[in-house]
Coordinates of C-alpha atoms and ligand atoms in Angstrom, one line a residue:
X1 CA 151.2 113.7 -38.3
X2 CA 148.7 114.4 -35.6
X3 CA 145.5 114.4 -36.6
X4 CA 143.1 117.6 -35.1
X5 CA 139.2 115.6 -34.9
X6 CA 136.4 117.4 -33.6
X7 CA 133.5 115.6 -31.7
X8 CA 131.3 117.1 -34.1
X9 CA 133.1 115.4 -37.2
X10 CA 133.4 111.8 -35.4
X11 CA 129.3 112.1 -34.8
X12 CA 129.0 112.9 -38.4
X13 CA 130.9 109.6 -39.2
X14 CA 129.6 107.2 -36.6
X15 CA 128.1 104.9 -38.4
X16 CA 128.1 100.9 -38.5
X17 CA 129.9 100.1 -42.1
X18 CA 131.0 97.3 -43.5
X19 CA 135.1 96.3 -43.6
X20 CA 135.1 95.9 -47.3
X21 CA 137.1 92.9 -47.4
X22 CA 135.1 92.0 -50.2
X23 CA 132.4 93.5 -52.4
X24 CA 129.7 92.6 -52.2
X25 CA 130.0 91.9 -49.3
X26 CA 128.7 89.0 -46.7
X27 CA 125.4 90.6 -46.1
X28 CA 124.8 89.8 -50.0
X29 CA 125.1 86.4 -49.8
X30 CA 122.4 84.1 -50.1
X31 CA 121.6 80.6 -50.4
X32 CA 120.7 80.5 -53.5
X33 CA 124.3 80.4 -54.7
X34 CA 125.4 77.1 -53.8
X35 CA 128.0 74.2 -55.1
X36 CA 126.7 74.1 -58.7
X37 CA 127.5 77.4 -58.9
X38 CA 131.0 77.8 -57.4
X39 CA 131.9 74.2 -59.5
X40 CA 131.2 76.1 -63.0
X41 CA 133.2 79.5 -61.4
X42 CA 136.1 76.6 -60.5
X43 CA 136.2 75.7 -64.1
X44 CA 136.6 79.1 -65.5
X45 CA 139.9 79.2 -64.1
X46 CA 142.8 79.7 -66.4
X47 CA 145.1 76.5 -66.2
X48 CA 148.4 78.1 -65.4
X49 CA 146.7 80.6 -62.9
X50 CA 148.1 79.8 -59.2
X51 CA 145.4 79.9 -56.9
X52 CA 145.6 80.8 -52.9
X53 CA 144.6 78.4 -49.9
X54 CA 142.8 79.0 -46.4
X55 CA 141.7 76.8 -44.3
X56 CA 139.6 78.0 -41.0
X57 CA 140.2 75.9 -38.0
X58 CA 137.0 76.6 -35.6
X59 CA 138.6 75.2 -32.3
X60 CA 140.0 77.3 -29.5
X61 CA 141.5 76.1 -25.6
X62 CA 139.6 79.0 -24.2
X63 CA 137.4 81.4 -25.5
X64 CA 138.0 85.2 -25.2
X65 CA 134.8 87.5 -24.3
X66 CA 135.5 90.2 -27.1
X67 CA 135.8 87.5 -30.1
X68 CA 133.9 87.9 -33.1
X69 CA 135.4 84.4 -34.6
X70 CA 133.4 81.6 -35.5
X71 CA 135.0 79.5 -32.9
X72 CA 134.6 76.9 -29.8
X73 CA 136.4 75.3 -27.4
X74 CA 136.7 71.6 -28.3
X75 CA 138.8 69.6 -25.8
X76 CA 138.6 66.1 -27.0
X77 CA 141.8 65.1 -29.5
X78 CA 139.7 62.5 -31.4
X79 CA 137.4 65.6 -32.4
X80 CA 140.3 67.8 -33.6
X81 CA 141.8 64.6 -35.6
X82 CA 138.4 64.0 -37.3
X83 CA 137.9 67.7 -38.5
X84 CA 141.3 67.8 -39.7
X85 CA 140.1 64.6 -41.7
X86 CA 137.3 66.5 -43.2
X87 CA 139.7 69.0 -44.0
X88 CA 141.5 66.6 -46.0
X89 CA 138.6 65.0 -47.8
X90 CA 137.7 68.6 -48.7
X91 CA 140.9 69.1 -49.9
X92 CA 140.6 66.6 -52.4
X93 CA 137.1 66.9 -53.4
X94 CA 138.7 70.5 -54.6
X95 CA 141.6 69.5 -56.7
X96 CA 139.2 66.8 -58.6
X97 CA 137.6 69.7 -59.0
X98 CA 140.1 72.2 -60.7
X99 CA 140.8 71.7 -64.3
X100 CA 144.9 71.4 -63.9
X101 CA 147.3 70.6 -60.7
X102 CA 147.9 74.4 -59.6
X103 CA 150.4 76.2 -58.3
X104 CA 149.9 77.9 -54.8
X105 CA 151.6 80.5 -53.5
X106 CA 149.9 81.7 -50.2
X107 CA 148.5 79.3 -48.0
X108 CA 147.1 80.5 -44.7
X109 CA 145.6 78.8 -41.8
X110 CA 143.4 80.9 -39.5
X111 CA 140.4 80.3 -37.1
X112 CA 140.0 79.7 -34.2
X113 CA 142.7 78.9 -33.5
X114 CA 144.4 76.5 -36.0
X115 CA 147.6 75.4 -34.1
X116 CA 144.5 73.4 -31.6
X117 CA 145.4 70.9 -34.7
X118 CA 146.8 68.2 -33.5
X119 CA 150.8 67.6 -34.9
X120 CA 149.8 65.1 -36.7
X121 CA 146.8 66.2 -38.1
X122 CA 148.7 69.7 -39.2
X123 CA 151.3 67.0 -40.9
X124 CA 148.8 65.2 -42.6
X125 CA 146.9 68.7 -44.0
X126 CA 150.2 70.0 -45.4
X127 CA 151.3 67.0 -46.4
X128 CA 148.2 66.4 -48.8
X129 CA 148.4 70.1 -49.7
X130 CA 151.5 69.1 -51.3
X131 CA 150.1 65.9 -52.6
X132 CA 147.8 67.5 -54.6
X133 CA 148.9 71.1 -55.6
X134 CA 152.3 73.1 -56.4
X135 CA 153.4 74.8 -53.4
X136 CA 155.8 77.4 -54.9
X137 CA 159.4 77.5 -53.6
X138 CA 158.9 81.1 -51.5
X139 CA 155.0 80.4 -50.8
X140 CA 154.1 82.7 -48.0
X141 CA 152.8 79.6 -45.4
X142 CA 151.1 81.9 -42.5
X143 CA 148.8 80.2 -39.5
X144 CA 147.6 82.0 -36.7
X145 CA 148.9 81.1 -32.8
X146 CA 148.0 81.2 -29.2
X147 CA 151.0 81.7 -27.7
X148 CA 149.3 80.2 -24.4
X149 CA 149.2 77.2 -25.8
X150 CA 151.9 76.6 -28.5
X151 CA 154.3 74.4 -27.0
X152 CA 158.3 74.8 -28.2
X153 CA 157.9 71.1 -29.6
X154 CA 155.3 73.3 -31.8
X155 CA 156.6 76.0 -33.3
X156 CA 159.6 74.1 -34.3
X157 CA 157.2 71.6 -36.3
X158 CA 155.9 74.1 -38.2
X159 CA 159.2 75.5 -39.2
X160 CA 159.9 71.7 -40.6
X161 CA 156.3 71.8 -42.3
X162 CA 157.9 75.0 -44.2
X163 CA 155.5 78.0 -42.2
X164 CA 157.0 81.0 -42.9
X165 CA 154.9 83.4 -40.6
X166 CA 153.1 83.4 -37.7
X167 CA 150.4 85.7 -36.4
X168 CA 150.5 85.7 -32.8
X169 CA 147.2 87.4 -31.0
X170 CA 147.9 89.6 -28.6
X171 CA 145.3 91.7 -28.2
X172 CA 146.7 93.9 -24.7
X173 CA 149.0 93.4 -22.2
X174 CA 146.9 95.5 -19.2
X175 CA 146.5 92.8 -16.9
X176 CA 142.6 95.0 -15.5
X177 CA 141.8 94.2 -19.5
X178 CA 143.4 91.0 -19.9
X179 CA 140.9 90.0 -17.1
X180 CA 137.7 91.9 -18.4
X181 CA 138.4 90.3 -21.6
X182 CA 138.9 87.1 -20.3
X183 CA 142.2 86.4 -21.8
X184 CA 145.3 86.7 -19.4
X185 CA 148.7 86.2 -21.2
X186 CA 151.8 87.7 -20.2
X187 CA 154.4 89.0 -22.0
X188 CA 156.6 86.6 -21.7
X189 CA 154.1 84.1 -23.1
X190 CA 154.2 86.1 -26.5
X191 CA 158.1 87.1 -26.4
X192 CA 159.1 83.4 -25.6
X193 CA 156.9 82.1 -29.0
X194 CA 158.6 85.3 -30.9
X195 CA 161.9 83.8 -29.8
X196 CA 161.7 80.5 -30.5
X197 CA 160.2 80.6 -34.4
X198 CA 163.2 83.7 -34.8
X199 CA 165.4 80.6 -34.1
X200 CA 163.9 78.6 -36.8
X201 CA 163.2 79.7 -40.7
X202 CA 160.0 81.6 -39.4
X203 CA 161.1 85.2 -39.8
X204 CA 158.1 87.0 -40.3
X205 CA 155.8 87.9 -37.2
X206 CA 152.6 89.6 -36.9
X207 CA 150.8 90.5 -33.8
X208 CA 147.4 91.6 -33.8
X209 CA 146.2 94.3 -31.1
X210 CA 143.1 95.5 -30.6
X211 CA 141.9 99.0 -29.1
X212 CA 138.5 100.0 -27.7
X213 CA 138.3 96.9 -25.6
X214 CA 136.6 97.9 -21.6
X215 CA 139.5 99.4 -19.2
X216 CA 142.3 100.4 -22.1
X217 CA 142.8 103.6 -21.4
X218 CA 145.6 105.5 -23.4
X219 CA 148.0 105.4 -20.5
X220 CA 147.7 101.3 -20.4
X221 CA 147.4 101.3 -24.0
X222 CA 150.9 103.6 -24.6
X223 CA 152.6 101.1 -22.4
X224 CA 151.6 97.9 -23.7
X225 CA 152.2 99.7 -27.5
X226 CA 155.7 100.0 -26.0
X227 CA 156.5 96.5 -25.0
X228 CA 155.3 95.3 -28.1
X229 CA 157.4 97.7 -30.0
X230 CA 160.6 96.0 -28.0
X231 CA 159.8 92.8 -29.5
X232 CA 160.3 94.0 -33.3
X233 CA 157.4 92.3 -34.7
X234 CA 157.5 92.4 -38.5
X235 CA 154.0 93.8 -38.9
X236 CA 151.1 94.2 -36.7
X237 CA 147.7 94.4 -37.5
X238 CA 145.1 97.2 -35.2
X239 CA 141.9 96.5 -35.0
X240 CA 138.8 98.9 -33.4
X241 CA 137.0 96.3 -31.2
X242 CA 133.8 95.5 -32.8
X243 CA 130.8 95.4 -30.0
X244 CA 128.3 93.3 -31.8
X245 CA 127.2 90.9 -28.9
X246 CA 123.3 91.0 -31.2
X247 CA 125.8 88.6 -33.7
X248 CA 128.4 87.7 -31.3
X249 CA 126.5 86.3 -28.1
X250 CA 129.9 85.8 -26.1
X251 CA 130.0 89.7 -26.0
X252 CA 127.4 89.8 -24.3
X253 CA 129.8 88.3 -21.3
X254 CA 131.8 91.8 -21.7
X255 CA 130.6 94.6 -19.1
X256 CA 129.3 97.0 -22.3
X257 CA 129.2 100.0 -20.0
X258 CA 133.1 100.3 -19.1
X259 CA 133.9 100.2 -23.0
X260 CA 135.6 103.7 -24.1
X261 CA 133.2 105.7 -25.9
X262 CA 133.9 106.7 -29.8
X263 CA 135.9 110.3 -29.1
X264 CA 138.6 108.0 -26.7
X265 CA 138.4 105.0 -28.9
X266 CA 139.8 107.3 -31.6
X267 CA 142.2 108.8 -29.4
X268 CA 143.7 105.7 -28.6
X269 CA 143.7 104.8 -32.2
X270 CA 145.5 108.4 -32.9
X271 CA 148.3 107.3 -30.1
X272 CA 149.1 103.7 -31.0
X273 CA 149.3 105.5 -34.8
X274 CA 151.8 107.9 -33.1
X275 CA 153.5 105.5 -31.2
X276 CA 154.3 103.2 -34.2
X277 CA 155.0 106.0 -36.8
X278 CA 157.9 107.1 -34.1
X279 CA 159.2 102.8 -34.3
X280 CA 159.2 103.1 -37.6
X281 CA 156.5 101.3 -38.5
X282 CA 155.1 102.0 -42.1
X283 CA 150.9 101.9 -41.8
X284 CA 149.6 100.2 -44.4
X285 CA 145.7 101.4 -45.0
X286 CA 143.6 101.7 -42.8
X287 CA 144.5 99.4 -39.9
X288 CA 147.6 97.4 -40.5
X289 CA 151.8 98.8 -39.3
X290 CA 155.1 97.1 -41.5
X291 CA 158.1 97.6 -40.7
X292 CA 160.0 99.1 -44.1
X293 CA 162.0 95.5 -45.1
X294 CA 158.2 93.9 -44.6
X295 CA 157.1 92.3 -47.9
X296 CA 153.6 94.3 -46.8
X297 CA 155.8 97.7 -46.5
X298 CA 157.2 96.9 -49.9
X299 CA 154.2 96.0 -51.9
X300 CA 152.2 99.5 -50.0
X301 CA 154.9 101.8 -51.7
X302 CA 154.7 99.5 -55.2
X303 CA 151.1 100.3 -55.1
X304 CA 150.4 96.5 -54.9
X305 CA 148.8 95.8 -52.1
X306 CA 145.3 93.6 -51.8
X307 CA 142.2 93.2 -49.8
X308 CA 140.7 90.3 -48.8
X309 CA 138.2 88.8 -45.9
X310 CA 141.7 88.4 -43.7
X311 CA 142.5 92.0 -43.9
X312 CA 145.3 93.1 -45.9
X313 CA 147.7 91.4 -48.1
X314 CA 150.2 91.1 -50.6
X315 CA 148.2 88.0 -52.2
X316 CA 147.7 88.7 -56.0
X317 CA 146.1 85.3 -57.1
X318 CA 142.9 85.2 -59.2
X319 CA 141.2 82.8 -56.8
X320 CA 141.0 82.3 -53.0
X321 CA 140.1 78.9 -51.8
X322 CA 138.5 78.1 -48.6
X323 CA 138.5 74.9 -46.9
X324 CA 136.9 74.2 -43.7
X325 CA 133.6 75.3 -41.9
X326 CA 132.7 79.3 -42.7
X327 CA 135.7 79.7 -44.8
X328 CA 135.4 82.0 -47.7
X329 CA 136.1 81.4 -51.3
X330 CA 136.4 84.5 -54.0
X331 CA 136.9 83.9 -57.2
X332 CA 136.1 86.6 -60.2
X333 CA 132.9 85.0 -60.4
X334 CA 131.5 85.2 -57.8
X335 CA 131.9 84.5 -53.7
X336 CA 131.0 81.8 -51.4
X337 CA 130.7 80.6 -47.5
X338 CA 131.2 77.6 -46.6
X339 CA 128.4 75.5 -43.8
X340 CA 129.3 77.9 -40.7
X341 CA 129.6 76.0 -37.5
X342 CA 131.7 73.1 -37.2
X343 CA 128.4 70.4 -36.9
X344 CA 126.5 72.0 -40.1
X345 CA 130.2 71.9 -42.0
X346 CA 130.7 67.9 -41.0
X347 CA 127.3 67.4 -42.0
X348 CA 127.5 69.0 -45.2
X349 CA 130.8 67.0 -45.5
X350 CA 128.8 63.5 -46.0
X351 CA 126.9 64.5 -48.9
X352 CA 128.8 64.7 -52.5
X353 CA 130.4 68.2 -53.9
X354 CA 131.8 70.6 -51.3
X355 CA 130.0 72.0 -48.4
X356 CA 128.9 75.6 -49.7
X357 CA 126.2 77.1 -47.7
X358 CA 125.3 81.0 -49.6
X359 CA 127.3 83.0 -52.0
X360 CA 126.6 85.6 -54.3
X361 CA 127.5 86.1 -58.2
X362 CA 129.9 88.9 -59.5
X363 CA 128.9 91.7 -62.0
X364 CA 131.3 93.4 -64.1
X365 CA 129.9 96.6 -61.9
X366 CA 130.8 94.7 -59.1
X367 CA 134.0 94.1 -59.6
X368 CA 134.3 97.7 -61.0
X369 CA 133.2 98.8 -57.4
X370 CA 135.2 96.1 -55.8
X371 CA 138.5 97.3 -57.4
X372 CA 137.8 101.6 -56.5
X373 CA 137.3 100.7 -53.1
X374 CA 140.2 98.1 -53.2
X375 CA 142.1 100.6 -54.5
X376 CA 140.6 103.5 -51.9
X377 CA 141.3 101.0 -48.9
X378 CA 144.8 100.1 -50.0
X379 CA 146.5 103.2 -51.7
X380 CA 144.3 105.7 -50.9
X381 CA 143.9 106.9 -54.3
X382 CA 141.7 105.7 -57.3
X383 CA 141.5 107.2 -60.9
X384 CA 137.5 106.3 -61.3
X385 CA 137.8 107.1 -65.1
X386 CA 140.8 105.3 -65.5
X387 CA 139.1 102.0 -63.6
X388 CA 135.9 103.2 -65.7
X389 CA 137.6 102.4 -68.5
X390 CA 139.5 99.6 -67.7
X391 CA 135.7 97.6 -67.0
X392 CA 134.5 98.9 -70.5
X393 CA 131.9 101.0 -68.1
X394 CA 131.3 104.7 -68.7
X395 CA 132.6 107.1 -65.7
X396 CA 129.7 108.5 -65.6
X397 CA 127.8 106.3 -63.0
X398 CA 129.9 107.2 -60.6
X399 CA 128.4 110.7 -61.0
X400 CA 126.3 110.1 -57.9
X401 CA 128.6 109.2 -55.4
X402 CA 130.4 112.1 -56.2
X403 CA 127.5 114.2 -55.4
X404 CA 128.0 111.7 -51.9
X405 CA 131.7 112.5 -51.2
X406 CA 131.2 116.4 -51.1
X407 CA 130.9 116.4 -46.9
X408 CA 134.2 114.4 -46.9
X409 CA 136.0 117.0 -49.5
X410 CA 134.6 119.8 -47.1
X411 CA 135.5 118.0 -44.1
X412 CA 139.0 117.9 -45.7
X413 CA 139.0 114.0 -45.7
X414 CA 140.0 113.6 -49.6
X415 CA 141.2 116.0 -52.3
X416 CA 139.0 115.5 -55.7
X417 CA 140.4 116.5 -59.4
X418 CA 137.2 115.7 -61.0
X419 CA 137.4 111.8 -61.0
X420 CA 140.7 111.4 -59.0
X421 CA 139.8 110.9 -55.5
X422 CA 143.2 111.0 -53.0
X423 CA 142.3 110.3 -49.3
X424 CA 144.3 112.7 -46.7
X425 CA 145.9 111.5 -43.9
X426 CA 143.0 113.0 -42.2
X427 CA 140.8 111.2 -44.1
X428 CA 142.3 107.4 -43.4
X429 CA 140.5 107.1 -40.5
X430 CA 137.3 107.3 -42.6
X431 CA 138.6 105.0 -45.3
X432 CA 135.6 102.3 -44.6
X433 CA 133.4 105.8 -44.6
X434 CA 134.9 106.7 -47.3
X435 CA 134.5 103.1 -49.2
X436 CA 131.0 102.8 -48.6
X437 CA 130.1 105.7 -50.7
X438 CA 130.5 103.2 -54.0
X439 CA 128.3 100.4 -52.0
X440 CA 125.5 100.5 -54.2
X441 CA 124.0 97.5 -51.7
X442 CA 124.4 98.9 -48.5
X443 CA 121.6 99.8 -46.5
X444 CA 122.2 101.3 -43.1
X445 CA 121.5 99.4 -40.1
X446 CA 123.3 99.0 -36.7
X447 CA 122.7 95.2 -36.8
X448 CA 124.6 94.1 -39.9
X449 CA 127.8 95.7 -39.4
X450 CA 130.3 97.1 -36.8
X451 CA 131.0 100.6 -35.6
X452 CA 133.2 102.3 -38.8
X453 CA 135.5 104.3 -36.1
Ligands
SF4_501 S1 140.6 85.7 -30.0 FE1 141.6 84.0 -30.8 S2 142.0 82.6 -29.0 FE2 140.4 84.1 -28.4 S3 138.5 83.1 -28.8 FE3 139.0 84.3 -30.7 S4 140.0 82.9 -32.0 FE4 140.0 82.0 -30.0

């Protein structure tokens, strides 16, 4: 359905937000939660819980100016081998670690760009995966690709490594914002990698996109929308380009001044919305598209969708593990970040214990918060008094950010029955708006977080 915004509204809403793919989230980490910590949180883990893996890959062939990744380019193979090395090490420091062998059901590889590996260092990382934990027989095995640089000889490796999925970045196909962006890579580059993995046991392909980036305009964006749509991808994930180039210094390579401001930023959001809805593409929360046999489709409509730091996803485990520099772990304990750069992470690497750099503990009010706007950000809809209850907590300190949600009922962005919130489809927009009223941490500031539309 089209969604009528007024200027007036978007100003109202403008504000720089967290993504809420955790809670609390990053800014509350400190260093003061470190590996003794996250080793006691490890052992509170229920033996036959099955835990989920990521490992963050930090390398890339080229470097693209709008990239918010903690990333470089690293040429040299004997680099790439040796990190994947550390990756191993870390892997095994974890499972002597863990009280039990677990079971795994999602593993996922992102970055970077994680298919710079090496083939036989990616053999060697899933083979000790499998050394050392239970990869369940219809594990979702996801890794993130550059189809400029994924040979054939590649793709069909990591079908026989058992991948299931690949996310493919795509970005846009303008060539006048391929070139401002510094990352030119025709169609035929993406279709040819879509083809190939189709041919093999990898059936399910994502494609990220991104709008706001400098030139789109909604006539370039409508027609790379509909050359993407011609390659069926299985789901695609839309993301608001996030110009942070205070965090992100490569951004500062991008000409700031030809970016689209917020009112045609959200129109091209309404139209690649349009333009997907038409496909038949389901949209899954705020930002991601399924097609209706996607296991991401499925789980929206079952009401069991999740949130973590890699967006949405149908992973239910109790624990996420991260292995490899600035990789995230959460566990209902608490959160931690592994050493960020790739030097600081090898370093951190020779010492004993695992290479935890900040963190932060878990209330039982935090994970209260955590699941209304998990729930907010993934159903759009949250009984507070029912979650309330659920935490042993009384409903009644959410009484405040009631008061906080008025403009938003006014504005006609959620319906309220006392302590049922529903979020309209006017309103999904605003869902990280919307989330951030239960943020009892967040203090405004332009410099922590990206633009919320
Ligand atoms: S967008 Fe992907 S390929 Fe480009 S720099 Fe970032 S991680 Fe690397």
């Amino acid at each position: 359905m089209k969604q009528a915004v007024s200027f007036n509204r978007l100003a109202r809403y403008e504000r720089n937000v967290p993504r809420y793919t955790s809670y609390p989230t990053a800014v509350q980490f400190t260093e003061s939660v470190g590996f003794d910590t996250y080793k006691k949180w490890l052992q509170t883990l229920q033996d036959n819980e099955a835990v989920s893996l990521y490992l963050h890959v930090p390398f890339c062939d080229e470097l693209c100016k709008f990239c918010a990744c903690n990333t470089q380019v690293i040429h040299k193979e004997a680099l790439r081998i040796a990190y994947g090395e550390l990756l191993c090490d870390e892997l095994y420091r974890l499972k002597a670690l863990l009280k039990s062998r677990r079971r795994v059901g999602f593993i996922h590889f992102g970055g970077g760009t994680p298919t710079t590996l090496p083939p036989i260092t990616i053999t060697k990382i899933m083979n000790t995966i499998r050394q050392y934990f239970n990869i369940e027989k219809n594990a979702d095995i996801s890794i993130e690709l550059d189809p400029r640089h994924a040979s054939s000889q590649y793709i069909l490796l990591l079908n026989q490594l058992g991948f299931t999925r690949i996310s493919i970045g795509v970005q846009d196909l303008d060539p006048k914002v391929q070139e401002a962006c510094g990352r030119v890579q025709s169609l035929a580059m993406t279709s040819n990698c879509i083809e190939i993995a189709r041919k093999q046991n990898i059936t399910s392909i994502n494609i990220d996109l991104i709008y706001g980036l400098p030139n789109q305009t909604c006539k370039s964006l409508s027609e790379t929308i509909q050359s993407i749509i011609r390659l069926k991808p299985d789901r695609l994930a839309v993301f608001g380009y996030a110009h942070v180039p205070w965090k992100h210094k490569r951004q500062n390579l991008l000409n700031g001044e030809i970016l689209p401001d917020t009112l045609e930023r959200f129109k091209q959001r309404q139209l690649i919305d349009d333009l997907l809805r038409i496909a038949n593409y389901q949209i899954i929360g705020l930002d991601h598209y399924a097609l209706p046999h996607d296991s991401m489709s499925k789980a929206a409509k079952e009401g069991k969708l999740h949130r973590n730091f890699q967006g949405y996803t149908i992973d239910n485990a109790v624990a996420l593990l991260g292995i490899g520099a600035s990789s995230v772990s959460i566990l209902p304990k608490g959160i931690v970040q592994n050493q960020l750069s790739a030097a600081a992470y090898q370093k951190a690497m020779r010492l004993e214990g695992l290479p935890i750099a900040k963190g932060v503990s878990r209330t039982i009010e935090d994970l209260l918060r955590w699941s209304v706007i998990e729930h907010l950000m993934c159903d759009l809809y949250v009984d507070l008094e029912i979650l309330a209850k659920k935490f042993k907590r009384p409903k009644n300190i959410f009484d405040n950010d009631l008061l906080n949600l008025v403009s938003f009922e006014e504005d006609g962005l959620i319906l309220r029955d006392y302590y049922k919130i529903k979020v309209t489809e006017q309103g999904r927009p605003f869902l990280r708006n919307i989330a951030n009223i239960f943020d009892v941490y967040y203090q405004s500031s332009p410099h922590r977080h990206a633009q919320a539309i």
